[in-house]
Short mmCIF file of C-alpha atoms and ligand atoms in Angstrom, two decimals:
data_model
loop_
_atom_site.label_atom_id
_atom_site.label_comp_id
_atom_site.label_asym_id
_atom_site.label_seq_id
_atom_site.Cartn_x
_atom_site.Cartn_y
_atom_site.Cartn_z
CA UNK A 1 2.33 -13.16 19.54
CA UNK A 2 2.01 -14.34 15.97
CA UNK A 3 -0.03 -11.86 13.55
CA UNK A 4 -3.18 -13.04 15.38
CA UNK A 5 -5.92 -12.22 12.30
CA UNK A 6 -4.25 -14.28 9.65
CA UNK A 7 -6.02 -15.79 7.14
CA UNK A 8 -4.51 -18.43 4.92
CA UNK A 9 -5.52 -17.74 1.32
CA UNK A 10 -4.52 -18.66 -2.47
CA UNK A 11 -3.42 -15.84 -4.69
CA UNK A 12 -6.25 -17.08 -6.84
CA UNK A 13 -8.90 -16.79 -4.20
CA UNK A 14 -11.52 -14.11 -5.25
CA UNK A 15 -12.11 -12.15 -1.78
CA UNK A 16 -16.35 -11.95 -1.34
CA UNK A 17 -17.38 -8.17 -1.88
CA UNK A 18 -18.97 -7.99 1.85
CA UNK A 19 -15.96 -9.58 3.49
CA UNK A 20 -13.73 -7.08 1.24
CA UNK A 21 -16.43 -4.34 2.39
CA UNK A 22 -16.34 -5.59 6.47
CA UNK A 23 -11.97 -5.50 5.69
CA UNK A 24 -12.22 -1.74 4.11
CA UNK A 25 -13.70 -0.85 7.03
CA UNK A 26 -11.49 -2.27 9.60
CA UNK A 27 -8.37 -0.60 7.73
CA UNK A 28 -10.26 3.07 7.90
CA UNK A 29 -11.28 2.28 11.43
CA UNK A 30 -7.40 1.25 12.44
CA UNK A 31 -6.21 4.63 10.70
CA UNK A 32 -8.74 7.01 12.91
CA UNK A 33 -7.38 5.57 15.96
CA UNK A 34 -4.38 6.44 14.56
CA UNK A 35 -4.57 9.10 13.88
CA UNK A 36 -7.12 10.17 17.13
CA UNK A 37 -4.66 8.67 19.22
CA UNK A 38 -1.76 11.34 18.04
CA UNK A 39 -4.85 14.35 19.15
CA UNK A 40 -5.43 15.57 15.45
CA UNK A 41 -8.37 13.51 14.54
CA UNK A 42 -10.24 16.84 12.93
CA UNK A 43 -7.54 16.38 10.21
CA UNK A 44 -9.78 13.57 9.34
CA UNK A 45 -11.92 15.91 7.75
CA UNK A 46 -13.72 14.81 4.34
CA UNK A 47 -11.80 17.87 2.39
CA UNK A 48 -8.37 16.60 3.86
CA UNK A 49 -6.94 14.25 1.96
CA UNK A 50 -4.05 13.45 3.67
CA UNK A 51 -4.94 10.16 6.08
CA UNK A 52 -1.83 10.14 7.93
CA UNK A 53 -0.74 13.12 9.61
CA UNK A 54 1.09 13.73 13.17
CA UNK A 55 2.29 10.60 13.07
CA UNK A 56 5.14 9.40 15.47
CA UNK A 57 8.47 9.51 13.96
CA UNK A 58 10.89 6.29 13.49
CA UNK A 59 13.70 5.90 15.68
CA UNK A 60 15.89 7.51 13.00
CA UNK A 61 13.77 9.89 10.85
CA UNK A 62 15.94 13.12 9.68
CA UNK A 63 13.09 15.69 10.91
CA UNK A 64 15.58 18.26 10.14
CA UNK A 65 15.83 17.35 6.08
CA UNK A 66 13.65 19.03 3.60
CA UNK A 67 11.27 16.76 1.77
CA UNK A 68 11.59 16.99 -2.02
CA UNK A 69 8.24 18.30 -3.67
CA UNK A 70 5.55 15.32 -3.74
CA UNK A 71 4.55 16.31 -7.27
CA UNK A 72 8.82 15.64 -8.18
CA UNK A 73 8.43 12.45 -6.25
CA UNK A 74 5.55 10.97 -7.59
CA UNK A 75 6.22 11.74 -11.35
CA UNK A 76 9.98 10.65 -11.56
CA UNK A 77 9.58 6.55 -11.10
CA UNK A 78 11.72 3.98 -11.93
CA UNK A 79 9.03 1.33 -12.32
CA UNK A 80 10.41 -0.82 -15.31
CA UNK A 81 7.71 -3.27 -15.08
CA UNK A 82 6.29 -1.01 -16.87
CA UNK A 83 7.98 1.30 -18.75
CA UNK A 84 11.93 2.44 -18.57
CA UNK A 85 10.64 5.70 -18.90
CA UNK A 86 10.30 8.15 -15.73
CA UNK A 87 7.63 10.12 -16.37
CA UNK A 88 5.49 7.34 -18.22
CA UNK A 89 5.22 4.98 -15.54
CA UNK A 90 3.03 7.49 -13.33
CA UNK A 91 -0.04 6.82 -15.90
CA UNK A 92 0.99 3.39 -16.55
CA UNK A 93 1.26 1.64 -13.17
CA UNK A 94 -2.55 2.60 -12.16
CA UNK A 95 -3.23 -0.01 -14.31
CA UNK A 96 -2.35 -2.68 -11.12
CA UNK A 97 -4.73 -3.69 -9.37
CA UNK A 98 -3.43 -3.42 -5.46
CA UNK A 99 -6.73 -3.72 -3.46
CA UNK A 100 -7.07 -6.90 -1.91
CA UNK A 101 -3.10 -7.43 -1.39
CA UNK A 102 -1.84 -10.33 0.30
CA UNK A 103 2.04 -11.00 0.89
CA UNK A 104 3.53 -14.78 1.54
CA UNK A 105 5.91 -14.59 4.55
CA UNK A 106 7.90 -18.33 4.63
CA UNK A 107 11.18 -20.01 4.28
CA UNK A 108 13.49 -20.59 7.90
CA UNK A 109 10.49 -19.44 9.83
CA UNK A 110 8.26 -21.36 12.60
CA UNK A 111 5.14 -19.97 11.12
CA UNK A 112 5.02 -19.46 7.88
CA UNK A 113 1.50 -17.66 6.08
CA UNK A 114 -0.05 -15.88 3.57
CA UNK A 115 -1.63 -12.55 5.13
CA UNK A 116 -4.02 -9.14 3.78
CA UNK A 117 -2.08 -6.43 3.89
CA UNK A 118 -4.60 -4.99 6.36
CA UNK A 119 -4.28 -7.70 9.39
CA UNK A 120 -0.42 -6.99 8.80
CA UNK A 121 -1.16 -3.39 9.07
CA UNK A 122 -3.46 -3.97 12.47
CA UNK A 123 -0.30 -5.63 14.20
CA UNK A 124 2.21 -2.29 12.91
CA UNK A 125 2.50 0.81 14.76
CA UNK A 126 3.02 3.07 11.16
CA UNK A 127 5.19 5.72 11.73
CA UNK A 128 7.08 8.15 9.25
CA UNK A 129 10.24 8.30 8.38
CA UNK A 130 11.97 10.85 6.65
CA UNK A 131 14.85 9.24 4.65
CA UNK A 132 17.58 10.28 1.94
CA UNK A 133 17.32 7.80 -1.00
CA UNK A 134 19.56 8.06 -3.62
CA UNK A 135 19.19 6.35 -6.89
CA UNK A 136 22.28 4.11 -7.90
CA UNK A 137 22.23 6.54 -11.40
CA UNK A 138 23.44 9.68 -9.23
CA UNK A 139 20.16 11.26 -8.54
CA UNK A 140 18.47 11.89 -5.04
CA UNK A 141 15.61 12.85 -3.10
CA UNK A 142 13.90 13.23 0.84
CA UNK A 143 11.03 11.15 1.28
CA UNK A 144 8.67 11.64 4.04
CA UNK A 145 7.58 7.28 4.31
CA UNK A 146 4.66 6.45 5.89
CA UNK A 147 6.13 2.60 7.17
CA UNK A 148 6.57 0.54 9.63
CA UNK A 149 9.82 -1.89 11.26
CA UNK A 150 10.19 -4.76 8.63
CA UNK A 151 12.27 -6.63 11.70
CA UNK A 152 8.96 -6.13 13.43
CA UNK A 153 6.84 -8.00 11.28
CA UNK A 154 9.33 -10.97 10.87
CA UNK A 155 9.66 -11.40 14.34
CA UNK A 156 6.19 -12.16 14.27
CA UNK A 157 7.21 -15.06 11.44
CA UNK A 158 9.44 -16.63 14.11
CA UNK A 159 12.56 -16.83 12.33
CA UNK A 160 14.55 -19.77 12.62
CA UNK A 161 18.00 -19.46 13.80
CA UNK A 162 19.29 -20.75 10.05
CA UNK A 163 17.71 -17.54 8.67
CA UNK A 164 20.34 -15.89 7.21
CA UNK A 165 19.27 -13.94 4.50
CA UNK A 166 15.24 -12.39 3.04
CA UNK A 167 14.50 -12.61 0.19
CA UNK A 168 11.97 -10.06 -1.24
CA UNK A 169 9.55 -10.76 -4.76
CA UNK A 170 7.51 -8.00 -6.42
CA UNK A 171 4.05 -8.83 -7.87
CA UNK A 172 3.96 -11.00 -11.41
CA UNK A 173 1.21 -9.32 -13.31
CA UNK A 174 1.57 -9.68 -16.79
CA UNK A 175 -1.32 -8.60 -18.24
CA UNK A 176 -0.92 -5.23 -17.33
CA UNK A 177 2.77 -4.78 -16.76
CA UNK A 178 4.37 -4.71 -20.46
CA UNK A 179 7.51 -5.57 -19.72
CA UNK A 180 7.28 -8.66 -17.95
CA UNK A 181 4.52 -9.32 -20.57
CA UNK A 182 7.53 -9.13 -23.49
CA UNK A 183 10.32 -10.09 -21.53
CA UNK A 184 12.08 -7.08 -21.60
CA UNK A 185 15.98 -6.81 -20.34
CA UNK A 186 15.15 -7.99 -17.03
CA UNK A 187 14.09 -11.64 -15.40
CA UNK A 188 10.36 -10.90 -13.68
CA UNK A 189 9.44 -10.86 -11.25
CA UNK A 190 11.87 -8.31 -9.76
CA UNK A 191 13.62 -9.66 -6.22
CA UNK A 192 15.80 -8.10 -3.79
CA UNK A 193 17.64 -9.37 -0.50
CA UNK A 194 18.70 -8.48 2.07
CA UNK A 195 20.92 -9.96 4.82
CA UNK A 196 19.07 -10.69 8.19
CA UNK A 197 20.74 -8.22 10.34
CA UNK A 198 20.71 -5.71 7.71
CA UNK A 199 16.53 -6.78 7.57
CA UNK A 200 16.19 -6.87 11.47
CA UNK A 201 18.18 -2.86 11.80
CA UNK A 202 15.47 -0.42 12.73
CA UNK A 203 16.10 1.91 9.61
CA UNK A 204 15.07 -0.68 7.20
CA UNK A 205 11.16 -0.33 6.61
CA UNK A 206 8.05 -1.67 4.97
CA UNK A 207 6.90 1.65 3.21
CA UNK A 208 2.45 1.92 2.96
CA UNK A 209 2.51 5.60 1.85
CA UNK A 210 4.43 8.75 1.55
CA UNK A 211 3.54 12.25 2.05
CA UNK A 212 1.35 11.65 4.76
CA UNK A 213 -1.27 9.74 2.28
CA UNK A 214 -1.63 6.12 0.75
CA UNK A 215 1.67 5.48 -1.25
CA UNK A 216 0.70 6.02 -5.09
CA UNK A 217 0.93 3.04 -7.93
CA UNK A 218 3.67 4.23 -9.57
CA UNK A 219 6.07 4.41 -6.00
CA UNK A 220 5.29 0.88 -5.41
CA UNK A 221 2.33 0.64 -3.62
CA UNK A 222 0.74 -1.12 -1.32
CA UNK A 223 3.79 -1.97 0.21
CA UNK A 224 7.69 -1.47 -1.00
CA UNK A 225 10.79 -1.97 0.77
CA UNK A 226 13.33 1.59 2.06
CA UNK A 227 16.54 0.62 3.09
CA UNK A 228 18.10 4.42 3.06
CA UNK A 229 21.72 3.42 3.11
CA UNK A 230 21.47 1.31 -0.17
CA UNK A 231 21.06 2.47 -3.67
CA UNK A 232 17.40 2.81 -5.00
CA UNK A 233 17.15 -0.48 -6.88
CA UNK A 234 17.09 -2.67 -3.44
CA UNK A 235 14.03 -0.56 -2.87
CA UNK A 236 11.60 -2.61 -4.52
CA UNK A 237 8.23 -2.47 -4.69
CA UNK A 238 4.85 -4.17 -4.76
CA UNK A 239 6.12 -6.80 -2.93
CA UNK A 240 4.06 -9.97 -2.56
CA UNK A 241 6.73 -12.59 -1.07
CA UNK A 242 9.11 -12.48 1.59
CA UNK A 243 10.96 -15.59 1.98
CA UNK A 244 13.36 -16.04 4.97
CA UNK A 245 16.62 -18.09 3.45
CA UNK A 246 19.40 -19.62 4.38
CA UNK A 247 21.94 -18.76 1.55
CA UNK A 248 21.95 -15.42 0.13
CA UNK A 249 19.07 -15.51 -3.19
CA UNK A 250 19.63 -14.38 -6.79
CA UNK A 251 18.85 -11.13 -7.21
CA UNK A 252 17.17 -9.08 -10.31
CA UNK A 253 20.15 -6.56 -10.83
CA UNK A 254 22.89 -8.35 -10.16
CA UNK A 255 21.71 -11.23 -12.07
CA UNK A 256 21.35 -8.50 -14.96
CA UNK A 257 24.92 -7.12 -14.55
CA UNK A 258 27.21 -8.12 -11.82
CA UNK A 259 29.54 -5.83 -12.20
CA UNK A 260 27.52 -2.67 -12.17
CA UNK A 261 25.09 -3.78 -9.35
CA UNK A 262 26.21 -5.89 -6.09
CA UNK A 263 24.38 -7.54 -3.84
CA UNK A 264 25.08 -5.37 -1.01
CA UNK A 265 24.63 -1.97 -3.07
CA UNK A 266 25.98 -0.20 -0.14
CA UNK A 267 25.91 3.69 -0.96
CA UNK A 268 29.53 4.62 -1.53
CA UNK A 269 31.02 8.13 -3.07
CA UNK A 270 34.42 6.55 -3.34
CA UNK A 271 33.50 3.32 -5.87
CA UNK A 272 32.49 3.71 -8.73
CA UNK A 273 30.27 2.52 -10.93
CA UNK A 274 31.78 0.98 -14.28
CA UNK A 275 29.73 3.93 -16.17
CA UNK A 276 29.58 6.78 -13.38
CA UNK A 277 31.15 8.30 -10.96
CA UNK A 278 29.55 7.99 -7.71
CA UNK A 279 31.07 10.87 -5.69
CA UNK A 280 27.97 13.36 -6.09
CA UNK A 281 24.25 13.19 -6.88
CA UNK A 282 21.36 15.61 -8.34
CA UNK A 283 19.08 16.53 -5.79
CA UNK A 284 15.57 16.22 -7.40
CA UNK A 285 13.64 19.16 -7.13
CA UNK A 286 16.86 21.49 -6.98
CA UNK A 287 17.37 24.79 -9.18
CA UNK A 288 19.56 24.31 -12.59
CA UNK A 289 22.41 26.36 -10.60
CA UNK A 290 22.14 24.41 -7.12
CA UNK A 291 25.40 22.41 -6.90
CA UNK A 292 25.27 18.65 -7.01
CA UNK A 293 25.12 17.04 -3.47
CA UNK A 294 28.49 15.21 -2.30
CA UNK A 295 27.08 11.71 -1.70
CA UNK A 296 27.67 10.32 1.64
CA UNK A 297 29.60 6.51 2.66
CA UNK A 298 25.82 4.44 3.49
CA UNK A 299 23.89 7.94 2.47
CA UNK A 300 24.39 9.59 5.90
CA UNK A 301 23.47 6.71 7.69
CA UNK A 302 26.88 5.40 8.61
CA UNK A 303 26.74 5.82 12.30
CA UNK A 304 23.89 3.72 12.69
CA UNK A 305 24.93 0.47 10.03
CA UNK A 306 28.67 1.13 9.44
CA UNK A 307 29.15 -1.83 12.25
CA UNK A 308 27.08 -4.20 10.41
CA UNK A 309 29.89 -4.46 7.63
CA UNK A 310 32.95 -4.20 10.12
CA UNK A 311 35.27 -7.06 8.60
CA UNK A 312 33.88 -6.56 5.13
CA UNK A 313 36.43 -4.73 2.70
CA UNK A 314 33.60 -1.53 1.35
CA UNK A 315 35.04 -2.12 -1.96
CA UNK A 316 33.30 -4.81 -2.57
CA UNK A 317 30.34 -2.83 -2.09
CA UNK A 318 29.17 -1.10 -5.28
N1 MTE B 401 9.46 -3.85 -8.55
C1 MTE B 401 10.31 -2.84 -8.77
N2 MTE B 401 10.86 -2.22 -7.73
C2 MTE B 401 11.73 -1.20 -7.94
C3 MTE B 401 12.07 -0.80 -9.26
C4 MTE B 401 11.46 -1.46 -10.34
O1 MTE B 401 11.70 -1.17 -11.52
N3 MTE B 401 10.58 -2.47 -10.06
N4 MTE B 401 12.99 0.21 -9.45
C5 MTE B 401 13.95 0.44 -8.35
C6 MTE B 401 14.77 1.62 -8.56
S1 MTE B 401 16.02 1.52 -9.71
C7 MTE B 401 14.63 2.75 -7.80
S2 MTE B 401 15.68 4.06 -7.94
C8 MTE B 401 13.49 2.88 -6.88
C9 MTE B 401 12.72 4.11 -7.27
O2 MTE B 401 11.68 4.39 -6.38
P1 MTE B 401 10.68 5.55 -6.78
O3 MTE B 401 10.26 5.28 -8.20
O4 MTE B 401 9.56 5.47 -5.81
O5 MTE B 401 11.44 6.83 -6.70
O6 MTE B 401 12.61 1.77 -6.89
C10 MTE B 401 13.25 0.52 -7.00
N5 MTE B 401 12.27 -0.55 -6.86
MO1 MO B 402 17.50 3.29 -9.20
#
């Protein structure tokens, strides 16, 4: 069944404030039954504002990791959009506007459409995920996700058998992201891609919150992209287009500097990059004297995508 509610709109189209109203309340409606449905719905309460908690856990969520501190998390961003600053773009990036959000879904599909964020949501089971992620500059963290499958939602795009590769876009705002507004170092909007198989694998998610709550501006909400075997940057956020492609797309990064960020960006202690070594990584949140981390081949995750890059030399993946 195709994502049954969907609504074809024009980024332009200014949503009426009783439809947007009758929407809200769907979305808060969809969460109780979430969350009633898991046998916690007193956590509901007005004082708690978590609004996701005992949710099911992904296929592949490390229950056993410790979360870094959400207070580390949320004010430690690499958002350059706005800022190339860390702590800056916490302030900065509630400046975009992310309530109504609609994301195009096209390219090699059968049914291609423009969709609210909330009738993709009604069509998701969310689930958390607690991931590593690891930041291509040697820094790391655990992050509880609140997500869902991204190979679930693009099997409800039909893709076409010459889908090869997705191409992801983050939001073009302008007038209240400075960067893009001057130009600065990078080609806006950001993109990312993936390869379809490494799109379709059940660890790769669509990311709505973290922490058990809605995912904060600055972290890329409404909706960002976790691939926990790839270095942060393929992570991107506030994502607005997902185009299914035949040939692989241009990406932000490695448009920027091929030789310091590839395509595939597949986590890897033993290359490194032209600047860094990538054997080790901080571990946000960790005391001055905790040793660094030894990083992992694909972050830990190697049992479950090491077989998607069997005849592929892992050199080649910086
Ligand atoms: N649109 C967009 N997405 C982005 C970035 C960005 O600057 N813009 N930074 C990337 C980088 S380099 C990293 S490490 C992660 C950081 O995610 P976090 O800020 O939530 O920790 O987001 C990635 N996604
Ligand atoms: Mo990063």
């Amino acid at each position: 069944m195709i994502i049954k509610t969907k609504q074809a709109i024009l980024a332009s189209e200014i949503t009426d404030p009783l439809i947007f109203k009758e929407r809200r309340k769907i979305i808060k409606a969809m969460m109780a039954t979430l969350v009633a449905g898991t046998g916690i719905a007193s956590s509901l309460a007005d004082t708690d504002n978590s609004i996701w908690s005992g949710l099911p856990k992904g296929e592949f969520s490390n229950d056993s990791l410790m979360p870094t501190p959400a207070e580390i998390v949320k004010n430690y961003t690499n958002y350059y959009e706005f800022t190339f600053n860390k702590k800056d773009a916490t302030k900065l990036a509630q400046s975009l506007p992310t309530d109504p959000w609609s994301v195009e879904i096209s390219g090699e599909v059968e049914t291609p459409g423009n969709y609210y964020l909330e009738d993709i949501l009604r069509q998701q089971t969310l689930q958390e995920y607690i991931y590593r992620f690891r930041c291509v500059e040697a820094w790391s963290m655990v992050v509880p996700w609140v997500g869902f499958s991204l190979g679930s939602l693009l099997k409800k795009a039909k893709p076409l058998s010459t889908a090869n590769f997705v191409k992801f876009t983050s939001v073009y705002r302008p007038e209240v992201m400075p960067n893009q507004l001057n130009k600065k170092m990078l080609d806006w909007p950001y993109v990312e891609g993936l390869r379809m198989d490494e799109a379709m694998h059940p660890l790769t998610i669509l990311a709505v919150g973290m922490y058990g709550d809605t995912m904060p501006k600055q972290n890329g909400a409404p909706l960002r992209l976790v691939v926990p075997w790839k270095y942060g940057f393929k992570n991107i956020k506030a994502i607005v287009k997902i185009e299914l492609l035949k040939r692989p797309p241009t990406t932000t990064w490695n448009k920027f500097a091929p030789l310091e960020y590839g395509f595939y960006a597949n986590i890897n202690p033993a290359v490194a990059h032209p600047r860094w070594s990538q054997s080790s990584e901080r571990q946000l949140g960790s005391g001055l004297f905790t040793p660094r981390r030894e990083t992992e081949i694909f972050n830990g995750y190697g049992e479950q995508v090491a077989s998607l890059y069997n005849n592929m030399d892992l050199r080649h993946f910086f």
